[in-house]
Coordinates of C-alpha atoms and ligand atoms in Angstrom, one line a residue:
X1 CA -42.9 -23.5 27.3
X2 CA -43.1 -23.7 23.7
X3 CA -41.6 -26.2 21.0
X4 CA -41.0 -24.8 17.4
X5 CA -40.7 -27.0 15.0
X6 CA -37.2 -26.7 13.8
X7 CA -34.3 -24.5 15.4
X8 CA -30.7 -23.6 14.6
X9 CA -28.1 -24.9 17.3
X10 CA -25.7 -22.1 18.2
X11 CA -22.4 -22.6 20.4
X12 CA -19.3 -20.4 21.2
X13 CA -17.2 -21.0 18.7
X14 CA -20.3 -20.0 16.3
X15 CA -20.4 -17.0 18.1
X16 CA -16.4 -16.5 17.9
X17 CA -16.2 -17.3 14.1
X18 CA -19.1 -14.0 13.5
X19 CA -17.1 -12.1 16.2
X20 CA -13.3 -13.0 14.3
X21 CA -14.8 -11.3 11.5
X22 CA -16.5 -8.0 12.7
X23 CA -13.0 -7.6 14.0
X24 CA -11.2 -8.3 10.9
X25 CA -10.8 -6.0 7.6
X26 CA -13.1 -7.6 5.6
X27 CA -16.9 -8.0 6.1
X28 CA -17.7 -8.9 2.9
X29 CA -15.5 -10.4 -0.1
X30 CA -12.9 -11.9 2.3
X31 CA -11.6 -15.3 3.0
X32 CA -14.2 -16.8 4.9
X33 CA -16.4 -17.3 1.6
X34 CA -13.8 -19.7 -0.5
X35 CA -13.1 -21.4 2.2
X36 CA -16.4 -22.1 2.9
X37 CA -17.3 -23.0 -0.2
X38 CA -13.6 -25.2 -0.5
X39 CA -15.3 -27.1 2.5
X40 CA -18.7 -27.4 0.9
X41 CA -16.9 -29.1 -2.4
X42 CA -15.0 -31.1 -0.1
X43 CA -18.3 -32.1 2.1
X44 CA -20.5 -33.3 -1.0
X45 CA -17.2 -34.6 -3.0
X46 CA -18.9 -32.0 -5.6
X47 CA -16.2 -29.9 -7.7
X48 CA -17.7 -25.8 -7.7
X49 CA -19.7 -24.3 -5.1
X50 CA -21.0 -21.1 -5.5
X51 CA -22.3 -19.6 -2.0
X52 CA -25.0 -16.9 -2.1
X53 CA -27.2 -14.9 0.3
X54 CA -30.1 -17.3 0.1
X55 CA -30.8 -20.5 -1.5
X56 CA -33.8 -18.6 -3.1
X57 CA -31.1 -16.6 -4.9
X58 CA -29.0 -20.2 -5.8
X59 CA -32.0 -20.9 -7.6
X60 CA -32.3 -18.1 -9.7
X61 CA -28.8 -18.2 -10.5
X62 CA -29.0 -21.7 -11.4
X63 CA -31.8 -21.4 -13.2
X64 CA -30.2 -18.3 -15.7
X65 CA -26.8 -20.3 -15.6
X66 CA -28.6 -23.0 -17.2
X67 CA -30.3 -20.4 -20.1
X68 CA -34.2 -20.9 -18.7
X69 CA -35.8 -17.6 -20.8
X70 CA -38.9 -16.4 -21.4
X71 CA -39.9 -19.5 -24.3
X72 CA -38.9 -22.0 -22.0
X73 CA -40.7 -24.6 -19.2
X74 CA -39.4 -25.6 -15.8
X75 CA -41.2 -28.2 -13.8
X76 CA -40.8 -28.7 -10.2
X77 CA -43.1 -30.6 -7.2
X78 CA -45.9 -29.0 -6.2
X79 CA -45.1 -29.9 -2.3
X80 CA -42.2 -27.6 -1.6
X81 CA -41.6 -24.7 -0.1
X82 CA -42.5 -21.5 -3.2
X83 CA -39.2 -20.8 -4.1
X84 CA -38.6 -23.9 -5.9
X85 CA -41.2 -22.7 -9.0
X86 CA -40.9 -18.9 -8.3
X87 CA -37.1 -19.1 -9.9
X88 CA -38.3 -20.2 -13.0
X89 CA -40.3 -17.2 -13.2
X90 CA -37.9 -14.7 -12.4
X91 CA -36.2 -15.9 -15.8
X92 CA -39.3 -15.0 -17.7
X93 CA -40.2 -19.2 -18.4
X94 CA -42.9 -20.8 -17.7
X95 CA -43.5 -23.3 -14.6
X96 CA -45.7 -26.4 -14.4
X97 CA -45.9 -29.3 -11.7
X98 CA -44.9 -33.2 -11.5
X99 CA -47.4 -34.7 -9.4
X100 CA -45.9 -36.7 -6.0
X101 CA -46.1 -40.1 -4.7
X102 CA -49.0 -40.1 -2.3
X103 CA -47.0 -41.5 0.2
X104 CA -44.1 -39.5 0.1
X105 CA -45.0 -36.5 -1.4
X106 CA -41.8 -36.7 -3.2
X107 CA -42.1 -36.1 -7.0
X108 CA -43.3 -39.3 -8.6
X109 CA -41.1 -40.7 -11.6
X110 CA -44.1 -42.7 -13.0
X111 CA -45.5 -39.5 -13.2
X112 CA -42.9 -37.2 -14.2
X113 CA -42.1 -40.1 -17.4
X114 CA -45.9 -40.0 -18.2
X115 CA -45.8 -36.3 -18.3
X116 CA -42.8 -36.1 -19.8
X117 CA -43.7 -38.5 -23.3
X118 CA -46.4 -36.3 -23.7
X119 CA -44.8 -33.1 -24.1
X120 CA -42.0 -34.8 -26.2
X121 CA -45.1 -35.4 -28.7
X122 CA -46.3 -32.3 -28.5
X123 CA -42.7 -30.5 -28.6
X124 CA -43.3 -28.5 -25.1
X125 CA -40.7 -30.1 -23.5
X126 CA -39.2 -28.6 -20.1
X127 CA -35.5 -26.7 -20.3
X128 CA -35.5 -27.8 -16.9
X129 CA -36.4 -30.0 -14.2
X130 CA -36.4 -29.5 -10.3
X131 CA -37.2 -32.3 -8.1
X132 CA -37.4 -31.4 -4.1
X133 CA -36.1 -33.6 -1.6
X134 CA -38.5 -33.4 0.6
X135 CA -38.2 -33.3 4.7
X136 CA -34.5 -34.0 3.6
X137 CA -35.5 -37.6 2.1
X138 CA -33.9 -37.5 -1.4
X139 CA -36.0 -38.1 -4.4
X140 CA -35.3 -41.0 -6.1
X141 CA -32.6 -39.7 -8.6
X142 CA -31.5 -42.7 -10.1
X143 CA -34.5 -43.1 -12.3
X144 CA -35.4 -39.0 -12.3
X145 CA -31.8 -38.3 -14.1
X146 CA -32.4 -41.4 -17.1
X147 CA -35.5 -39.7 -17.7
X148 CA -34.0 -36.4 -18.3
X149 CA -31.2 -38.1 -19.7
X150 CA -33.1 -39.7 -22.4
X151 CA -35.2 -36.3 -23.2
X152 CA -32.5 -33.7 -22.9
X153 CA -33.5 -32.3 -20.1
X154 CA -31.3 -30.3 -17.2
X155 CA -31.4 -31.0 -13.2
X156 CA -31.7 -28.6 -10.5
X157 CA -32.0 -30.5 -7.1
X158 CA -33.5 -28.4 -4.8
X159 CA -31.7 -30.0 -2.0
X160 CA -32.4 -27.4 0.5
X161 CA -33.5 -29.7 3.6
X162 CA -30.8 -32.2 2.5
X163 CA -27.6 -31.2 3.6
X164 CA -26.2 -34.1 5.3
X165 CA -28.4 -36.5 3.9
X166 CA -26.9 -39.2 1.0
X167 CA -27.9 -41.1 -1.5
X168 CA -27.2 -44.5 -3.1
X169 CA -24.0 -44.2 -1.5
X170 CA -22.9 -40.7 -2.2
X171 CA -23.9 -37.7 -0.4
X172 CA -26.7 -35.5 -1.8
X173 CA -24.9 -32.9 -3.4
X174 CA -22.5 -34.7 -5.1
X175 CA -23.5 -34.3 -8.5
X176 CA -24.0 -38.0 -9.6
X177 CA -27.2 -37.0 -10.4
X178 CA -28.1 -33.5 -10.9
X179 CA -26.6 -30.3 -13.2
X180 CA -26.6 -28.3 -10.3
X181 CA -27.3 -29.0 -6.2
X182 CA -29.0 -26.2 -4.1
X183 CA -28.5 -26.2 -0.4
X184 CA -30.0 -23.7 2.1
X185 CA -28.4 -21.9 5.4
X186 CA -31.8 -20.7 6.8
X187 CA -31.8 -21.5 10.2
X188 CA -34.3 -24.2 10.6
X189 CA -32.2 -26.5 8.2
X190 CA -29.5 -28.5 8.2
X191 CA -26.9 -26.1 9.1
X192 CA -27.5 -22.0 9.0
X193 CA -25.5 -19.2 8.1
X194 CA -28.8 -16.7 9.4
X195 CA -29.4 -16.7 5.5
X196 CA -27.9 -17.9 3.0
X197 CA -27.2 -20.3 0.0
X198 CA -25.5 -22.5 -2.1
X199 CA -25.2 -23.9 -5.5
X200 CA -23.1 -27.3 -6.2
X201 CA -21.8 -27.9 -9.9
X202 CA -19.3 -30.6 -11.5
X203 CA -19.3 -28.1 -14.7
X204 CA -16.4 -25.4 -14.4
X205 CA -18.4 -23.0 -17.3
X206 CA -22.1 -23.2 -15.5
X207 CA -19.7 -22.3 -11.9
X208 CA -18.2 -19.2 -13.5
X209 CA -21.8 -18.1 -14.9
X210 CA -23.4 -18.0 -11.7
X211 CA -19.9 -16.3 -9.9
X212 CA -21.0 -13.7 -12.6
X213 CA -24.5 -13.5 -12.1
X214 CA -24.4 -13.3 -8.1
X215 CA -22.2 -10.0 -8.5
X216 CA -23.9 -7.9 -11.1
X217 CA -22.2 -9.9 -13.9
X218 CA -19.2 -8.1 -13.4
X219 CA -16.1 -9.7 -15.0
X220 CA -12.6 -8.9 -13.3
X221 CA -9.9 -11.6 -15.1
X222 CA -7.8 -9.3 -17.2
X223 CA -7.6 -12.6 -19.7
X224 CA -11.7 -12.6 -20.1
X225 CA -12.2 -8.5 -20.4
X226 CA -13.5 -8.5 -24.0
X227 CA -13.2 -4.4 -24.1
X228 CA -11.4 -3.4 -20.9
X229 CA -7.9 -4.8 -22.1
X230 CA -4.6 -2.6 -20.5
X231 CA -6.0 -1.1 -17.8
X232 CA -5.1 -2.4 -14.6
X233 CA -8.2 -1.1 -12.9
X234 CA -10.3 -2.2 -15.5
X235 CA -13.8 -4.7 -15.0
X236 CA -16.5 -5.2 -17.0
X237 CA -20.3 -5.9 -16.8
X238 CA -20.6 -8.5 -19.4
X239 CA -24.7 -9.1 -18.8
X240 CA -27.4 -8.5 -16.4
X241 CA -26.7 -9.9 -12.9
X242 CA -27.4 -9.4 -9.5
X243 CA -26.0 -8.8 -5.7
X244 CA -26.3 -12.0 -3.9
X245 CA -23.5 -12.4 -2.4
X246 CA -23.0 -14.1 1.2
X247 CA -21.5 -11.5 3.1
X248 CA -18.1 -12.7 5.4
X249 CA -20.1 -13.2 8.7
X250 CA -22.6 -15.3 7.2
X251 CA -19.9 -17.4 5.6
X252 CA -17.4 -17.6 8.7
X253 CA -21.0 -18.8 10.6
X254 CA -21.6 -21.8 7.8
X255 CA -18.0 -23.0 8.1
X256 CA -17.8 -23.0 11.9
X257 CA -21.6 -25.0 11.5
X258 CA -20.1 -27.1 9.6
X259 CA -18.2 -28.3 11.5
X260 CA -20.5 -29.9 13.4
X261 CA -23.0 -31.1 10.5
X262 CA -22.9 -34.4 11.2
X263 CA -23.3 -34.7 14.8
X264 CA -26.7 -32.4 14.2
X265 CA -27.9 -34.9 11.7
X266 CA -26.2 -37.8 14.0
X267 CA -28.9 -36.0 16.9
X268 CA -32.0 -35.9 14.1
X269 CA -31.7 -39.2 13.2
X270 CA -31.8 -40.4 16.6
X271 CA -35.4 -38.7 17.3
X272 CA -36.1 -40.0 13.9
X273 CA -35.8 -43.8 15.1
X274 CA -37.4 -42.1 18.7
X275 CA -40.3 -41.1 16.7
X276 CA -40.5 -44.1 14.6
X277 CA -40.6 -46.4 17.7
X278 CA -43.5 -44.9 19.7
X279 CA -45.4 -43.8 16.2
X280 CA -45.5 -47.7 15.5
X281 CA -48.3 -48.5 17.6
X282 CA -50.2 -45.1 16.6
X283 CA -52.6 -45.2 13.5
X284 CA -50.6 -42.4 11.7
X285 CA -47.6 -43.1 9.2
X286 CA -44.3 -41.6 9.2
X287 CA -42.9 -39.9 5.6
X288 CA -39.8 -41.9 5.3
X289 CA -36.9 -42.0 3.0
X290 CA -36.9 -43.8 0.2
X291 CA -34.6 -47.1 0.9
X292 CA -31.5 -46.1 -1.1
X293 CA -30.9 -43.2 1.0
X294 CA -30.0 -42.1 4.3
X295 CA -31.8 -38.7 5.2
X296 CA -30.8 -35.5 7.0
X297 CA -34.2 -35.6 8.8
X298 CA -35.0 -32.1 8.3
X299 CA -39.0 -32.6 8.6
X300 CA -40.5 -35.7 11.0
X301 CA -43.6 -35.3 8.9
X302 CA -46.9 -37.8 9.7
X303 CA -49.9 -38.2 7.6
X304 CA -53.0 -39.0 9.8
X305 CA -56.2 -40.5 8.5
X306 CA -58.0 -37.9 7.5
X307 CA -57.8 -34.0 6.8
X308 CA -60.1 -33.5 9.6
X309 CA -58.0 -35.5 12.6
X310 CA -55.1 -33.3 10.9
X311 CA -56.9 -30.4 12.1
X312 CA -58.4 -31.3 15.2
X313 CA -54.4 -32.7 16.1
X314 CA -53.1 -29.3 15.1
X315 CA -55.1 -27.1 17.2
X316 CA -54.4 -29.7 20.4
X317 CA -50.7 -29.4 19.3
X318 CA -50.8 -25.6 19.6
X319 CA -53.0 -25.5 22.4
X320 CA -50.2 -27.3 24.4
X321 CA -47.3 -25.3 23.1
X322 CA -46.2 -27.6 20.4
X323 CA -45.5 -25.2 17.6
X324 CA -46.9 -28.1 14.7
X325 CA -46.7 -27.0 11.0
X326 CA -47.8 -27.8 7.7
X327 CA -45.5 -28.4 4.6
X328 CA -46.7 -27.8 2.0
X329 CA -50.0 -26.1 0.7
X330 CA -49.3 -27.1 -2.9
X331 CA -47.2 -24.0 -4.9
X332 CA -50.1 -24.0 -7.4
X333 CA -53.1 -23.4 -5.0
X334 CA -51.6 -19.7 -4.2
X335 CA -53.8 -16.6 -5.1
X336 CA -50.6 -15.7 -7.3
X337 CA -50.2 -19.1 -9.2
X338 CA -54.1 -19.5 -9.3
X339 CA -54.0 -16.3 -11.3
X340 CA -51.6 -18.1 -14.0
X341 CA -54.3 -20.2 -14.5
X342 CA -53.9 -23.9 -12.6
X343 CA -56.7 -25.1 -11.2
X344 CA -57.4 -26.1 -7.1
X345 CA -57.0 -29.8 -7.8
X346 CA -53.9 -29.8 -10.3
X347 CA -51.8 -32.2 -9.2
X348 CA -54.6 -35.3 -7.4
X349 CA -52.0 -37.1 -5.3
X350 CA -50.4 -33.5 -4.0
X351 CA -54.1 -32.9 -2.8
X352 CA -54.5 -35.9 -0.8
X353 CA -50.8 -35.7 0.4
X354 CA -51.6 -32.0 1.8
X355 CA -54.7 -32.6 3.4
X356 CA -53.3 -35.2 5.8
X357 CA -49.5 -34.4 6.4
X358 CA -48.3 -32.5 9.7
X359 CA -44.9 -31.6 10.7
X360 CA -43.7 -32.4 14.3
X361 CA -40.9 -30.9 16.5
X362 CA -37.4 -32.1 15.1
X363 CA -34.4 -30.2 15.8
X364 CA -30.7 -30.9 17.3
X365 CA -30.8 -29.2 20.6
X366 CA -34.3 -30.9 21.2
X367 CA -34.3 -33.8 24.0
X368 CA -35.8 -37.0 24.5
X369 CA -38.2 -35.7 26.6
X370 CA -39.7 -33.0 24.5
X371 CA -39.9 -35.8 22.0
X372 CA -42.1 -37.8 24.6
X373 CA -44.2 -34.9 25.5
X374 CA -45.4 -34.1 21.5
X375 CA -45.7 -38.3 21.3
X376 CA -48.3 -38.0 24.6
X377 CA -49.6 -35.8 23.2
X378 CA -50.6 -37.3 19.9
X379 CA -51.7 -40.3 22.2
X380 CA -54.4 -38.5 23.5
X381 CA -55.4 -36.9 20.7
X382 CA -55.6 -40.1 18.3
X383 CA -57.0 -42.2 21.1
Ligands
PLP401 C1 -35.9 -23.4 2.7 C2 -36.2 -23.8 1.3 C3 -36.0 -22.9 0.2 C4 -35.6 -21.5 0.4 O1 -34.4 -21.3 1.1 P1 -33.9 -19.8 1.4 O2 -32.5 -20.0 1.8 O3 -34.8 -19.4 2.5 O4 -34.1 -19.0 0.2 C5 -36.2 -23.4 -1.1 N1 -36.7 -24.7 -1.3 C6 -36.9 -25.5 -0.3 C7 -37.4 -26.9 -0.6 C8 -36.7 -25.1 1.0 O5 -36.9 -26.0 2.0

């Protein structure tokens, strides 16, 4: 038997919801979409939500929406999953990293309002900013959005992992504290729509930008044609978009997931405190949220004492069947982003956060047991 690490939770009516549509007229461009997206406003208390086929794609479009271009800088965390910096270079700008808290490996604001005085001196300011929340523990936005505030600078959360998960009192999402919220249906998170996406806006004009930009930037209101004006067929490609749009199946999956988001993060919080319990006595540490925040638990992520037990621990883990992992090798210390110049050691508290951080088992459909089986085995291991 073997125990991923994560796992999307299927049931019949799932199943029935994929099966409704493949019987229906419309596989893509239906119904299913808005009203998946209606009940994605209506989850984060957000006001637009523009679904697409990955949260990748969100990104991108979030990214353009917000005008990042070629002279422009975006900073994200260097502990996240590549996507988070790779949008900022399919717009042509220029990505650099905000060192983490060694602790949580969430982005650091100490460091991100040291970092950011200096560029306001030298004028290099970032366009954008794009904190992760990390294992699905929110960053700590409070103080992240009066420092972008106070420089001028845009949010992108990339909430991915978070679904589910709130913060001081609202859910992450909501758009107290970000420009625009990303959310991801891959099937190890929070809910899955086999792939897909989301971006979460309060502004009506940045909502109808990235509706463009995930079909092609093709406009079809007759009263926003600018050329196209009588015709009744007429549309118009206004600028350069793209096809990322979530097809009717995957959407008709989300909503029926949805359904049941909170009893899946109702499950991951109780291995969470499972976890917690038995860890306490261990000499490894759990990555928690922060305290102003409930989390959607979608990494149980330890940090043991040293890079070398992280190995050793890894290879038991796999030897038994427990399918361990590691996130994140720091964005920068790719082959592709060495190339653009950042050194191995960029970011010092990312290093010391990767070399001792491993990700156990922590899905919905996984039992007690299977928790007490990966926790014996860490006993033997680290004892
Ligand atoms: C999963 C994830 C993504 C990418 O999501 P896709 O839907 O696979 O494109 C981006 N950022 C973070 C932090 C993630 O965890």
């Amino acid at each position: 038997m073997t125990l991923p690490y994560g796992k999307q939770q299927l049931n019949q009516q799932d199943i029935d919801a994929v099966l409704n549509v493949l019987h229906s007229d419309f596989l893509t461009q239906g119904s299913q979409l808005p009203a998946f997206e209606q009940a994605l406003t209506a989850y984060t208390a957000n006001e637009f939500a523009v679904a697409v086929n990955s949260a990748t794609s969100a990104l991108h479009i979030a990214c353009m929406a917000l005008g990042v271009g070629a002279e422009d800088y975006v900073w994200t965390s260097p502990i996240t999953f590549v996507a988070s910096a790779n949008c900022a270079l399919y717009c042509g700008a220029k990505v650099d990293f905000v060192d983490v808290d060694p602790m949580t490996g969430r982005m650091c604001p100490e460091a991100l309002a040291e970092k950011l005085a200096i560029a306001s001196q030298q004028a290099c300011l970032p366009k954008v900013i794009i904190p992760v929340h990390l294992c699905g523990h929110s960053c700590d936005m409070q103080r992240i959005a009066t420092l972008a505030r106070q420089y001028g600078v845009r949010i992108i959360e990339d909430a991915s992992q978070a679904l589910g998960a709130s913060y001081a009192n609202t859910k992450v999402g909501s758009g107290d504290y970000a420009d625009i919220s990303i959310f991801s249906f891959h099937p190890v998170k929070s809910i899955t729509c086999a792939e897909g996406g989301v971006a979460l806006t309060k502004d009506a004009e940045l909502a109808n930008k990235m509706r463009l930009l995930r079909n092609h930037g093709i406009c079809r209101e007759q009263a926003e044609l600018e050329y196209f004006e009588s015709e009744p067929w007429a549309y118009e490609q206004q600028f350069l978009g793209f096809n990322y749009r979530m097809n009717e199946l995957q959407a008709a999956l989300g909503l029926s997931q949805l359904q049941r988001l909170d009893k899946f993060i109702e499950k991951r919080c109780y291995l969470a405190q499972f976890y917690q319990s038995v860890l306490a006595s261990l000499p490894v540490q759990m990555v928690n949220p922060c305290p102003k925040s409930d989390s959607s638990w979608h990494l149980l992520m330890i940090r043991v004492a040293t890079a070398g037990m992280r190995r050793y621990l890894f290879d038991e883990m796999h030897r038994h069947g427990i399918k361990v992992q590691v996130h994140y090798i720091p964005v920068y210390r790719h082959p592709f982003y060495q190339n653009l110049g950042f050194t191995a050691n960029y970011c010092p508290a990312a290093e010391a956060f990767y070399q001792q951080i491993i990700t156990l088992p922590l899905f919905p459909e996984m039992s007690i047991e299977q928790a007490e089986q990966v926790v014996s085995v860490l006993e033997a291991v680290l004892t």
